[in-house]
CSV table of C-alpha atoms in Angstrom, one decimal:
chain,number,residue,atom,x,y,z
A,1,MET,CA,-70.1,54.6,-83.3
A,2,ARG,CA,-71.4,51.6,-86.0
A,3,ARG,CA,-71.1,53.8,-88.5
A,4,ARG,CA,-67.6,55.2,-88.0
A,5,LYS,CA,-67.2,50.6,-87.5
A,6,LYS,CA,-68.5,50.7,-91.3
A,7,ASN,CA,-66.6,53.3,-92.6
A,8,SER,CA,-63.3,51.9,-91.1
A,9,ILE,CA,-62.8,49.7,-94.4
A,10,PRO,CA,-61.2,51.8,-96.7
A,11,SER,CA,-62.9,52.2,-100.2
A,12,LYS,CA,-59.9,50.0,-101.8
A,13,TYR,CA,-60.6,46.7,-100.3
A,14,ILE,CA,-64.2,47.2,-100.9
A,15,LEU,CA,-63.5,48.2,-104.6
A,16,THR,CA,-60.9,45.5,-104.9
A,17,GLY,CA,-63.5,43.1,-103.2
A,18,ILE,CA,-66.6,44.4,-105.7
A,19,ALA,CA,-63.3,44.3,-108.6
A,20,ALA,CA,-62.5,40.2,-107.6
A,21,VAL,CA,-66.2,39.3,-107.6
A,22,CYS,CA,-66.7,40.9,-111.3
A,23,VAL,CA,-64.2,39.2,-112.4
A,24,GLY,CA,-65.5,35.5,-111.2
A,25,MET,CA,-68.3,36.6,-112.2
A,26,MET,CA,-67.5,37.2,-115.7
A,27,LEU,CA,-65.4,34.1,-116.0
A,28,LEU,CA,-68.3,32.1,-114.2
A,29,SER,CA,-70.7,33.4,-116.9
A,30,TYR,CA,-68.5,32.6,-120.0
A,31,VAL,CA,-67.1,29.2,-118.8
A,32,SER,CA,-70.8,28.1,-118.1
A,33,GLY,CA,-73.3,31.1,-119.0
A,34,PHE,CA,-74.3,32.0,-115.8
A,35,GLN,CA,-76.7,35.2,-116.5
A,36,GLY,CA,-77.3,36.0,-113.2
A,37,GLY,CA,-79.5,33.2,-112.2
A,38,VAL,CA,-81.9,34.4,-109.4
A,39,LEU,CA,-81.2,38.1,-109.4
A,40,ASN,CA,-82.9,37.9,-112.8
A,41,THR,CA,-86.4,37.1,-111.4
A,42,VAL,CA,-86.2,39.5,-108.3
A,43,SER,CA,-85.2,42.4,-110.6
A,44,GLY,CA,-87.9,41.7,-113.0
A,45,TYR,CA,-90.3,41.9,-110.3
A,46,LEU,CA,-89.2,45.2,-109.2
A,47,PHE,CA,-88.9,46.7,-113.1
A,48,VAL,CA,-91.1,45.3,-115.1
A,49,PRO,CA,-94.3,46.6,-113.4
A,50,ILE,CA,-93.2,50.2,-113.7
A,51,GLN,CA,-91.3,50.3,-117.0
A,52,LYS,CA,-94.9,48.3,-118.2
A,53,GLY,CA,-96.8,51.3,-116.7
A,54,ILE,CA,-94.2,54.1,-118.2
A,55,ASN,CA,-94.1,52.7,-121.6
A,56,TYR,CA,-98.4,52.7,-121.3
A,57,VAL,CA,-97.9,56.4,-120.4
A,58,GLY,CA,-95.5,56.9,-123.1
A,59,TRP,CA,-96.9,55.2,-125.8
A,60,TYR,CA,-100.7,57.3,-124.5
A,61,LEU,CA,-98.7,60.5,-125.1
A,62,SER,CA,-96.9,59.5,-128.3
A,63,ASP,CA,-100.2,58.8,-129.4
A,64,ARG,CA,-102.1,61.5,-128.7
A,65,THR,CA,-99.6,64.2,-130.5
A,66,ASP,CA,-99.5,61.4,-133.1
A,67,ASN,CA,-103.0,62.6,-134.3
A,68,LEU,CA,-105.5,63.5,-131.9
A,69,GLN,CA,-108.4,62.3,-133.4
A,70,ASP,CA,-107.6,59.1,-133.4
A,71,LEU,CA,-109.6,57.6,-131.1
A,72,ARG,CA,-109.9,54.4,-128.6
A,73,ASP,CA,-111.9,52.1,-130.8
A,74,VAL,CA,-110.0,53.7,-134.1
A,75,MET,CA,-106.9,52.4,-132.2
A,76,ALA,CA,-108.0,49.1,-131.2
A,77,GLU,CA,-109.8,48.9,-134.5
A,78,ARG,CA,-106.4,49.7,-136.0
A,79,ASP,CA,-104.3,47.6,-134.2
A,80,ALA,CA,-106.5,44.3,-135.1
A,81,LEU,CA,-106.1,45.2,-138.5
A,82,GLN,CA,-102.2,45.8,-138.6
A,83,GLU,CA,-102.0,42.2,-136.9
A,84,GLN,CA,-104.2,40.8,-139.6
A,85,VAL,CA,-101.8,42.6,-142.7
A,86,ASP,CA,-98.7,41.2,-140.4
A,87,GLN,CA,-100.6,38.1,-140.4
A,88,LEU,CA,-101.0,38.2,-143.7
A,89,THR,CA,-97.7,39.4,-144.9
A,90,ILE,CA,-95.9,36.4,-143.1
A,91,GLU,CA,-98.7,34.3,-145.4
A,92,ASN,CA,-97.9,36.0,-148.0
A,93,GLY,CA,-94.3,35.5,-147.8
A,94,GLN,CA,-94.9,31.9,-146.5
A,95,LEU,CA,-96.8,31.2,-149.8
A,96,MET,CA,-93.1,33.0,-152.1
A,97,GLN,CA,-91.9,30.7,-150.4
A,98,ASP,CA,-93.9,27.4,-150.9
A,99,LYS,CA,-93.7,28.8,-154.6
A,100,TYR,CA,-90.2,28.3,-154.7
A,101,GLU,CA,-89.6,25.6,-153.3
A,102,LEU,CA,-92.3,23.8,-155.8
A,103,GLU,CA,-90.1,24.8,-158.8
A,104,ASP,CA,-87.1,24.1,-157.1
A,105,LEU,CA,-88.7,20.0,-156.6
A,106,ARG,CA,-87.4,20.8,-152.8
A,107,GLU,CA,-90.8,20.4,-151.4
A,108,LEU,CA,-89.0,16.8,-150.8
A,109,TYR,CA,-87.4,18.4,-148.0
A,110,GLU,CA,-91.2,19.3,-146.4
A,111,LEU,CA,-90.0,23.3,-146.4
A,112,ASP,CA,-93.0,23.9,-147.2
A,113,ARG,CA,-94.1,24.2,-143.5
A,114,SER,CA,-95.7,27.8,-142.6
A,115,TYR,CA,-95.0,30.1,-140.1
A,116,SER,CA,-98.9,29.9,-139.2
A,117,ASP,CA,-97.9,26.1,-137.9
A,118,TYR,CA,-95.4,27.8,-135.6
A,119,SER,CA,-97.5,28.7,-131.6
A,120,LYS,CA,-96.3,31.7,-131.4
A,121,VAL,CA,-96.7,34.8,-128.0
A,122,ALA,CA,-97.5,38.1,-128.9
A,123,ALA,CA,-95.1,40.9,-126.9
A,124,LYS,CA,-94.4,44.2,-126.0
A,125,VAL,CA,-91.1,46.0,-126.4
A,126,ILE,CA,-90.7,47.9,-122.6
A,127,GLY,CA,-87.2,48.7,-122.6
A,128,LYS,CA,-84.6,49.7,-125.4
A,129,ASP,CA,-80.4,48.6,-124.6
A,130,SER,CA,-79.0,51.3,-122.1
A,131,GLY,CA,-76.0,52.4,-124.1
A,132,ASN,CA,-75.7,53.0,-127.4
A,133,TRP,CA,-73.1,50.3,-129.5
A,134,PHE,CA,-75.6,47.1,-128.8
A,135,HIS,CA,-79.0,46.3,-129.8
A,136,SER,CA,-80.8,44.3,-127.3
A,137,PHE,CA,-84.4,45.2,-126.1
A,138,ILE,CA,-86.5,43.0,-123.2
A,139,ILE,CA,-90.3,42.0,-124.2
A,140,ASP,CA,-93.3,41.6,-121.1
A,141,LYS,CA,-93.2,37.9,-121.6
A,142,GLY,CA,-91.1,35.6,-119.6
A,143,THR,CA,-90.5,32.1,-119.0
A,144,ASN,CA,-93.9,32.8,-117.2
A,145,ASP,CA,-95.6,32.9,-120.8
A,146,GLY,CA,-93.1,29.3,-121.7
A,147,ILE,CA,-90.3,31.9,-123.2
A,148,GLN,CA,-87.1,30.2,-123.2
A,149,VAL,CA,-83.6,31.0,-124.2
A,150,ASP,CA,-83.3,30.7,-128.2
A,151,MET,CA,-86.4,31.4,-129.6
A,152,ASN,CA,-87.1,33.4,-132.5
A,153,VAL,CA,-88.6,36.5,-132.4
A,154,ILE,CA,-90.3,38.1,-135.6
A,155,SER,CA,-92.7,41.0,-136.6
A,156,GLY,CA,-95.2,41.2,-138.8
A,157,SER,CA,-92.5,42.2,-141.3
A,158,GLY,CA,-89.8,39.6,-140.4
A,159,LEU,CA,-87.4,38.4,-138.3
A,160,VAL,CA,-86.5,40.1,-135.4
A,161,GLY,CA,-83.1,38.7,-133.4
A,162,ILE,CA,-83.2,35.7,-130.9
A,163,VAL,CA,-84.4,35.5,-127.2
A,164,THR,CA,-80.5,35.5,-125.5
A,165,LYS,CA,-82.0,35.7,-121.4
A,166,THR,CA,-84.8,35.3,-120.2
A,167,GLY,CA,-87.0,36.3,-116.5
A,168,ALA,CA,-90.0,34.8,-115.3
A,169,ASP,CA,-92.0,38.2,-116.7
A,170,TRP,CA,-89.7,39.3,-119.1
A,171,ALA,CA,-86.7,38.9,-121.7
A,172,GLN,CA,-84.3,39.8,-123.5
A,173,VAL,CA,-83.9,39.7,-127.2
A,174,ARG,CA,-80.7,40.1,-129.5
A,175,ALA,CA,-81.8,42.0,-132.7
A,176,ILE,CA,-80.1,40.6,-136.2
A,177,ILE,CA,-79.1,44.0,-136.3
A,178,ASP,CA,-76.6,43.9,-133.1
A,179,ASP,CA,-73.3,44.0,-133.7
A,180,THR,CA,-72.2,40.6,-132.3
A,181,SER,CA,-75.6,38.6,-134.0
A,182,ASN,CA,-74.7,36.4,-136.8
A,183,VAL,CA,-77.5,34.2,-138.5
A,184,SER,CA,-77.2,31.8,-141.4
A,185,ALA,CA,-79.0,32.7,-144.1
A,186,MET,CA,-80.0,31.5,-147.4
A,187,ILE,CA,-81.0,33.7,-150.3
A,188,LEU,CA,-85.1,32.1,-151.6
A,189,THR,CA,-84.5,32.3,-155.4
A,190,THR,CA,-80.8,30.9,-155.7
A,191,ALA,CA,-81.2,28.8,-152.2
A,192,ASP,CA,-77.5,29.9,-152.1
A,193,ASN,CA,-76.3,30.0,-148.1
A,194,CYS,CA,-74.5,33.2,-146.5
A,195,MET,CA,-73.8,34.5,-143.4
A,196,VAL,CA,-76.3,38.2,-142.1
A,197,SER,CA,-74.2,39.8,-139.6
A,198,GLY,CA,-75.3,42.8,-137.4
A,199,ASP,CA,-72.9,46.3,-137.7
A,200,LEU,CA,-72.6,49.5,-135.9
A,201,GLN,CA,-71.0,50.7,-138.9
A,202,LEU,CA,-73.1,49.7,-141.2
A,203,MET,CA,-76.3,50.1,-139.6
A,204,SER,CA,-76.1,53.7,-139.6
A,205,GLU,CA,-76.8,53.3,-143.1
A,206,GLY,CA,-79.5,51.8,-142.1
A,207,VAL,CA,-77.8,47.8,-143.5
A,208,ILE,CA,-75.9,44.8,-142.0
A,209,ALA,CA,-73.4,42.6,-143.9
A,210,ILE,CA,-74.1,39.6,-145.9
A,211,SER,CA,-70.6,37.8,-146.0
A,212,GLN,CA,-70.3,34.2,-147.1
A,213,LEU,CA,-72.1,33.9,-150.5
A,214,LYS,CA,-71.5,31.6,-153.0
A,215,ASP,CA,-73.0,32.5,-156.3
A,216,SER,CA,-71.4,31.7,-159.8
A,217,ASP,CA,-73.3,31.3,-161.5
A,218,ASP,CA,-73.7,35.4,-160.8
A,219,GLU,CA,-77.7,35.0,-160.4
A,220,VAL,CA,-78.1,37.2,-157.0
A,221,THR,CA,-79.0,41.0,-157.4
A,222,SER,CA,-80.2,43.7,-155.6
A,223,GLY,CA,-83.7,43.8,-154.0
A,224,ALA,CA,-83.3,39.5,-153.8
A,225,LYS,CA,-84.9,38.2,-150.6
A,226,VAL,CA,-82.5,36.9,-147.9
A,227,VAL,CA,-84.9,34.2,-145.2
A,228,THR,CA,-82.8,32.2,-143.0
A,229,SER,CA,-81.4,28.9,-144.0
A,230,GLN,CA,-82.7,25.3,-142.9
A,231,VAL,CA,-78.9,24.6,-141.5
A,232,SER,CA,-79.5,26.9,-139.0
A,233,ASP,CA,-79.0,25.5,-135.3
A,234,LYS,CA,-81.2,28.1,-134.0
A,235,TYR,CA,-83.5,29.7,-136.4
A,236,HIS,CA,-86.2,28.6,-138.0
A,237,ALA,CA,-85.7,28.0,-142.0
A,238,GLY,CA,-87.8,30.4,-144.6
A,239,LEU,CA,-88.0,33.2,-142.3
A,240,LEU,CA,-87.6,36.8,-144.2
A,241,ILE,CA,-84.9,39.0,-142.9
A,242,GLY,CA,-84.1,41.5,-145.6
A,243,TYR,CA,-83.8,42.6,-149.0
A,244,VAL,CA,-80.0,42.3,-150.9
A,245,GLN,CA,-78.7,45.6,-151.8
A,246,GLU,CA,-75.5,45.4,-152.7
A,247,VAL,CA,-73.5,42.1,-153.6
A,248,HIS,CA,-70.0,42.2,-154.4
A,249,MET,CA,-66.8,39.7,-155.0
A,250,ASP,CA,-64.2,39.2,-152.2
A,251,ALA,CA,-61.3,39.4,-152.9
A,252,ASN,CA,-60.7,35.2,-153.0
A,253,ASN,CA,-62.0,35.4,-155.9
A,254,LEU,CA,-64.8,32.5,-154.2
A,255,THR,CA,-67.1,34.2,-152.2
A,256,LYS,CA,-69.2,37.3,-152.4
A,257,SER,CA,-70.2,40.0,-149.8
A,258,GLY,CA,-72.3,42.8,-149.5
A,259,THR,CA,-74.5,44.4,-147.7
A,260,LEU,CA,-78.3,43.3,-147.2
A,261,THR,CA,-81.5,46.0,-145.8
A,262,PRO,CA,-83.3,44.3,-143.1
A,263,ALA,CA,-87.2,43.9,-143.9
A,264,VAL,CA,-87.7,45.0,-139.9
A,265,ASP,CA,-88.0,49.1,-139.0
A,266,PHE,CA,-86.1,48.1,-135.2
A,267,GLU,CA,-86.7,51.8,-134.3
A,268,HIS,CA,-90.3,51.5,-134.3
A,269,LEU,CA,-90.4,48.3,-132.9
A,270,ARG,CA,-94.0,48.0,-130.6
A,271,SER,CA,-94.7,44.3,-131.0
A,272,VAL,CA,-93.1,40.9,-131.5
A,273,LEU,CA,-93.9,37.8,-131.9
A,274,VAL,CA,-91.6,34.8,-130.4
A,275,ILE,CA,-91.7,31.5,-131.6
A,276,THR,CA,-92.2,29.4,-128.9
A,277,ASP,CA,-91.7,26.4,-131.4
A,278,GLU,CA,-88.1,25.3,-130.4
A,279,LYS,CA,-86.0,24.3,-133.6
A,280,ARG,CA,-85.3,21.3,-133.2
A,281,GLN,CA,-81.7,19.7,-131.9
A,282,ILE,CA,-79.8,16.5,-133.3
A,283,ASP,CA,-78.9,14.9,-130.2
A,284,THR,CA,-75.8,13.6,-131.5
A,285,ASN,CA,-75.6,11.8,-128.1
A,286,ALA,CA,-78.9,10.6,-128.4
A,287,VAL,CA,-78.3,9.8,-132.4
A,288,SER,CA,-75.4,7.5,-132.2
A,289,ASP,CA,-77.0,5.4,-129.9
A,290,ASP,CA,-80.2,5.7,-131.9
A,291,ILE,CA,-78.2,4.2,-134.5
A,292,GLU,CA,-76.6,1.3,-133.9
A,293,PRO,CA,-79.5,-0.8,-133.3
A,294,GLU,CA,-81.2,1.0,-136.3
A,295,GLU,CA,-78.8,-0.6,-138.7
A,296,ASP,CA,-78.9,-4.0,-136.9
A,297,THR,CA,-82.6,-4.3,-137.2
A,298,ASN,CA,-82.0,-3.0,-141.2
A,299,THR,CA,-79.2,-5.1,-142.1
A,300,ASP,CA,-81.9,-7.6,-144.0
A,301,ASP,CA,-82.9,-4.6,-146.5
A,302,PRO,CA,-81.0,-2.3,-147.6
A,303,ALA,CA,-83.8,-0.3,-149.7
A,304,THR,CA,-85.4,0.3,-146.0
A,305,ASP,CA,-82.1,1.6,-145.0
A,306,THR,CA,-82.0,4.4,-147.4
A,307,THR,CA,-85.3,5.5,-147.5
A,308,ASP,CA,-84.7,6.0,-143.7
A,309,THR,CA,-81.8,8.0,-143.7
A,310,THR,CA,-83.3,10.2,-146.4
A,311,GLU,CA,-85.9,10.8,-144.1
A,312,ASP,CA,-82.9,11.3,-141.0
A,313,ASN,CA,-81.2,14.0,-142.6
A,314,GLN,CA,-84.6,16.5,-143.4
B,1,MET,CA,-77.0,55.1,-93.6
B,2,ILE,CA,-79.3,52.7,-94.0
B,3,ARG,CA,-82.0,54.9,-94.8
B,4,LYS,CA,-79.8,56.7,-97.2
B,5,ARG,CA,-78.7,53.7,-99.2
B,6,THR,CA,-82.2,53.5,-99.5
B,7,GLY,CA,-82.6,56.3,-101.2
B,8,MET,CA,-79.9,56.0,-103.3
B,9,LEU,CA,-80.8,53.0,-104.4
B,10,ILE,CA,-84.5,54.0,-105.3
B,11,THR,CA,-82.6,57.0,-107.4
B,12,VAL,CA,-80.6,54.5,-109.5
B,13,ILE,CA,-83.8,52.0,-109.9
B,14,PHE,CA,-85.7,55.4,-110.7
B,15,CYS,CA,-83.3,57.4,-113.0
B,16,PHE,CA,-82.5,53.6,-114.9
B,17,ILE,CA,-86.3,53.5,-116.2
B,18,LEU,CA,-85.6,56.8,-117.1
B,19,GLN,CA,-83.0,56.0,-119.1
B,20,ASN,CA,-83.9,52.8,-120.9
B,21,THR,CA,-87.6,53.9,-121.9
B,22,ILE,CA,-88.2,57.8,-121.9
B,23,LEU,CA,-84.5,58.7,-122.2
B,24,LYS,CA,-84.1,56.1,-125.5
B,25,TYR,CA,-87.0,57.5,-127.3
B,26,LEU,CA,-85.2,61.1,-126.6
B,27,SER,CA,-82.4,60.1,-128.9
B,28,PHE,CA,-81.0,62.1,-131.8
B,29,GLY,CA,-79.7,59.5,-134.8
B,30,LEU,CA,-80.1,56.1,-132.8
B,31,ILE,CA,-77.9,57.9,-130.2
B,32,SER,CA,-79.4,58.3,-126.5
B,33,PRO,CA,-77.1,60.2,-123.4
B,34,ASN,CA,-76.2,57.9,-120.5
B,35,LEU,CA,-77.6,59.5,-117.3
B,36,LEU,CA,-76.6,55.9,-115.7
B,37,LEU,CA,-72.8,57.6,-115.8
B,38,VAL,CA,-73.9,60.7,-115.1
B,39,LEU,CA,-75.3,59.7,-111.6
B,40,THR,CA,-72.6,57.4,-110.9
B,41,ALA,CA,-69.7,60.4,-111.7
B,42,SER,CA,-71.8,63.0,-110.0
B,43,ILE,CA,-72.5,61.2,-107.0
B,44,GLY,CA,-69.3,60.1,-107.2
B,45,PHE,CA,-67.9,63.6,-107.5
B,46,ILE,CA,-70.1,64.5,-104.8
B,47,GLY,CA,-70.2,62.1,-102.0
B,48,GLY,CA,-66.8,60.2,-102.4
B,49,ARG,CA,-65.5,57.1,-103.1
B,50,LYS,CA,-67.9,55.0,-101.1
B,51,GLU,CA,-71.1,56.4,-102.5
B,52,GLY,CA,-69.8,56.7,-105.8
B,53,MET,CA,-69.2,52.9,-105.5
B,54,PHE,CA,-72.5,52.3,-104.1
B,55,ILE,CA,-74.3,54.0,-107.1
B,56,GLY,CA,-72.0,52.2,-110.0
B,57,PHE,CA,-72.3,49.1,-108.6
B,58,PHE,CA,-76.4,48.9,-109.2
B,59,CYS,CA,-75.9,51.1,-112.1
B,60,GLY,CA,-73.9,47.9,-113.4
B,61,LEU,CA,-75.8,45.4,-111.7
B,62,PHE,CA,-78.8,46.1,-113.3
B,63,THR,CA,-77.3,47.0,-116.5
B,64,ASP,CA,-76.2,43.3,-115.8
B,65,VAL,CA,-79.3,41.9,-115.5
B,66,PHE,CA,-81.1,43.2,-118.6
B,67,TYR,CA,-79.1,44.1,-121.2
B,68,GLY,CA,-75.3,42.8,-120.1
B,69,GLN,CA,-73.5,39.8,-122.3
B,70,LEU,CA,-71.2,39.2,-119.9
B,71,PHE,CA,-71.9,38.6,-116.1
B,72,GLY,CA,-70.7,41.6,-114.2
B,73,TYR,CA,-68.7,44.0,-117.1
B,74,TYR,CA,-70.8,46.6,-116.3
B,75,THR,CA,-70.7,46.2,-112.5
B,76,LEU,CA,-67.5,46.5,-112.6
B,77,LEU,CA,-67.4,49.0,-115.2
B,78,TYR,CA,-69.6,51.4,-113.4
B,79,THR,CA,-67.9,50.3,-110.0
B,80,LEU,CA,-65.0,51.6,-111.2
B,81,ILE,CA,-66.5,55.0,-112.7
B,82,GLY,CA,-68.3,55.8,-109.4
B,83,TYR,CA,-64.5,54.8,-107.2
B,84,ALA,CA,-62.3,57.1,-109.7
B,85,ASN,CA,-65.0,60.3,-109.7
B,86,GLY,CA,-64.2,60.1,-105.2
B,87,PHE,CA,-61.0,61.2,-105.9
B,88,PHE,CA,-62.0,64.3,-106.9
B,89,HIS,CA,-64.0,64.8,-104.3
B,90,ALA,CA,-61.4,66.6,-102.1
B,91,VAL,CA,-62.0,69.3,-104.7
B,92,PHE,CA,-66.1,69.0,-104.4
B,93,TYR,CA,-67.1,73.1,-104.4
B,94,ASP,CA,-71.5,72.8,-104.8
B,95,MET,CA,-71.8,76.3,-106.6
B,96,ASP,CA,-69.0,75.3,-109.4
B,97,ILE,CA,-70.4,73.3,-112.1
B,98,LYS,CA,-67.6,73.2,-114.7
B,99,GLN,CA,-65.6,71.1,-112.8
B,100,PRO,CA,-67.8,68.3,-112.8
B,101,MET,CA,-68.9,69.1,-116.4
B,102,ILE,CA,-65.6,68.6,-117.4
B,103,LEU,CA,-65.3,65.3,-114.8
B,104,ILE,CA,-68.3,63.7,-116.3
B,105,ALA,CA,-67.7,64.4,-119.7
B,106,VAL,CA,-64.4,62.7,-119.4
B,107,SER,CA,-65.8,60.1,-117.7
B,108,ASP,CA,-68.0,59.1,-120.6
B,109,LEU,CA,-65.4,59.6,-122.7
B,110,VAL,CA,-63.2,56.7,-121.3
B,111,TYR,CA,-66.3,55.0,-120.7
B,112,GLY,CA,-67.2,55.0,-124.3
B,113,LEU,CA,-63.4,54.4,-125.3
B,114,ILE,CA,-63.3,51.2,-122.9
B,115,GLN,CA,-66.9,49.7,-124.8
B,116,TYR,CA,-65.0,50.4,-128.3
B,117,PHE,CA,-61.5,48.7,-126.8
B,118,PHE,CA,-63.5,45.9,-125.1
B,119,GLN,CA,-66.2,44.7,-126.7
B,120,PHE,CA,-65.0,45.6,-130.6
B,121,LEU,CA,-61.7,46.2,-131.1
B,122,LEU,CA,-60.7,42.9,-129.5
B,123,ARG,CA,-63.4,41.7,-132.1
B,124,GLY,CA,-61.7,42.8,-135.0
B,125,LYS,CA,-63.5,45.5,-135.8
B,126,PHE,CA,-60.9,48.4,-136.5
B,127,ASP,CA,-62.6,51.9,-137.7
B,128,PHE,CA,-61.8,53.9,-134.7
B,129,GLN,CA,-62.1,56.5,-136.5
B,130,PHE,CA,-66.1,56.0,-137.1
B,131,TYR,CA,-66.9,54.7,-133.4
B,132,PHE,CA,-65.5,57.5,-132.4
B,133,ILE,CA,-67.4,60.5,-134.9
B,134,ASN,CA,-70.8,58.6,-134.7
B,135,ILE,CA,-71.2,57.0,-131.4
B,136,ILE,CA,-68.6,58.0,-128.9
B,137,LEU,CA,-68.4,61.6,-130.0
B,138,PRO,CA,-72.4,62.1,-129.7
B,139,GLU,CA,-73.3,60.5,-126.2
B,140,PHE,CA,-69.8,62.3,-125.1
B,141,LEU,CA,-72.3,65.9,-126.3
B,142,TYR,CA,-75.4,64.4,-125.5
B,143,THR,CA,-74.4,64.2,-121.8
B,144,ILE,CA,-72.7,67.0,-121.5
B,145,VAL,CA,-76.8,69.0,-121.7
B,146,LEU,CA,-77.5,66.0,-119.9
B,147,ILE,CA,-75.5,67.0,-117.5
B,148,LEU,CA,-76.4,70.8,-117.4
B,149,LEU,CA,-80.1,69.2,-116.7
B,150,PHE,CA,-79.8,67.4,-114.3
B,151,TYR,CA,-76.7,67.7,-112.2
B,152,ARG,CA,-78.3,70.9,-109.7
B,153,GLY,CA,-80.8,68.4,-109.4
B,154,ILE,CA,-78.9,65.8,-108.2
B,155,ILE,CA,-76.9,67.8,-106.0
B,156,LYS,CA,-80.2,68.6,-103.9
B,157,LEU,CA,-81.0,65.4,-103.9
B,158,TYR,CA,-77.8,64.3,-102.7
B,159,GLU,CA,-78.1,67.2,-99.5
B,160,ARG,CA,-81.4,65.7,-99.3
B,161,LEU,CA,-80.6,62.2,-98.4
B,162,ASP,CA,-78.0,62.7,-96.5
B,163,LYS,CA,-80.1,64.7,-93.9
B,164,LEU,CA,-82.3,61.5,-93.3
B,165,ASP,CA,-79.7,60.4,-91.6
B,166,ASN,CA,-79.2,63.0,-89.5
B,167,THR,CA,-75.1,62.2,-90.2
B,168,GLY,CA,-74.3,66.4,-90.3
B,169,SER,CA,-72.6,67.8,-93.4
B,170,VAL,CA,-71.8,65.9,-97.1
B,171,ASP,CA,-67.4,66.3,-96.0
B,172,GLU,CA,-67.6,64.1,-93.5
B,173,ILE,CA,-68.7,61.3,-95.3
B,174,VAL,CA,-65.6,60.6,-97.8
């Protein structure tokens, strides 16, 4: 009897109901940035332990097939060394950066803050986007480990992406090769700003797109290092993105665009580091509130006023 | 009813995990088949509109939670695919594999086209030929292989779930 009653609702009404809820959700998520709320937590508890398990088994099996003689301690040692190599690669990149900084007398901007100054959390990749259209993945650390949306994700060799969604013990990361990803970047040698955007079409050739590059002196050549720029509001400055493959002049004769080879091997990404320091934001309201009284106090001494402003701009 | 639904939910969870872990490592040239779509479409075909919608709803919901950008998009898409395949339940005959294969493969093609239209064309990516040849078509072919491997299993599984409630033959539930 009960079953009959349930079945008596025609399926088209159920469909209409679900469709209405979904469209409502889409609007809500577009307007307010809603991303699942409590559902994220609940499903996190449901999936993450199993996925961790499967991944553990998967990696174990693949490691066995990769190399028959790899004993566990060797693996552990290799992992430790890999970590060290990653650390050194990062430090090396930072030193290179510092060198150019000094040459360009840009130490005024205190850009020599190194990667190693950031506090990082290591996380394992435990799942990849189910479709073939986007490049996002989930990691096994979440808000419980202090991970928040908009935190930068790097791996040993460079920038991987940005955290776009979090659960209690998982987080979604959008890779920089994702078609919807845009990163404000600069060429390390010339400090020219540009945009780096993921592109599904170019990704089949293993590259992503650079655009809006102003390079009037024709100094940018293939192989030039591309790092995240200071003007980005989400990415920390100086993280290595990749190397220029080729650039060509746009039809407007002002800017250049081209392609870039990412520094990270996204196909075989196993573990990543999440920088838990978020890029500090200037709260525009707070700034305007702060400035008013400061201006009052500094009116007597114009010299101090100028120095203060320079410091603020950094 | 409740036992059957629980069984179906567990199936969805199992397939979702399979899709995002193991199948991703079995991908050829960045393309992996879509098991969730095979499941949704075939259950819709085997069990009818409501069953298809039920499976599709949860497949989409989990995708939205973990990999979605706009919450609700995948839920709607998968629910609709389950519903649409439910219309062909009337011609369901469990010995035949050509019919479901065509149906599921067409579903995958439609899924690909919808993805392209909403997520790429509307953002100004006009090179349809590229996306069709490099993403939609390989996924389509790979999914056909998946149907050949999984379809029998899905039928068996559905029959078993159906028996849990002692509701009789498959045909009663439409």
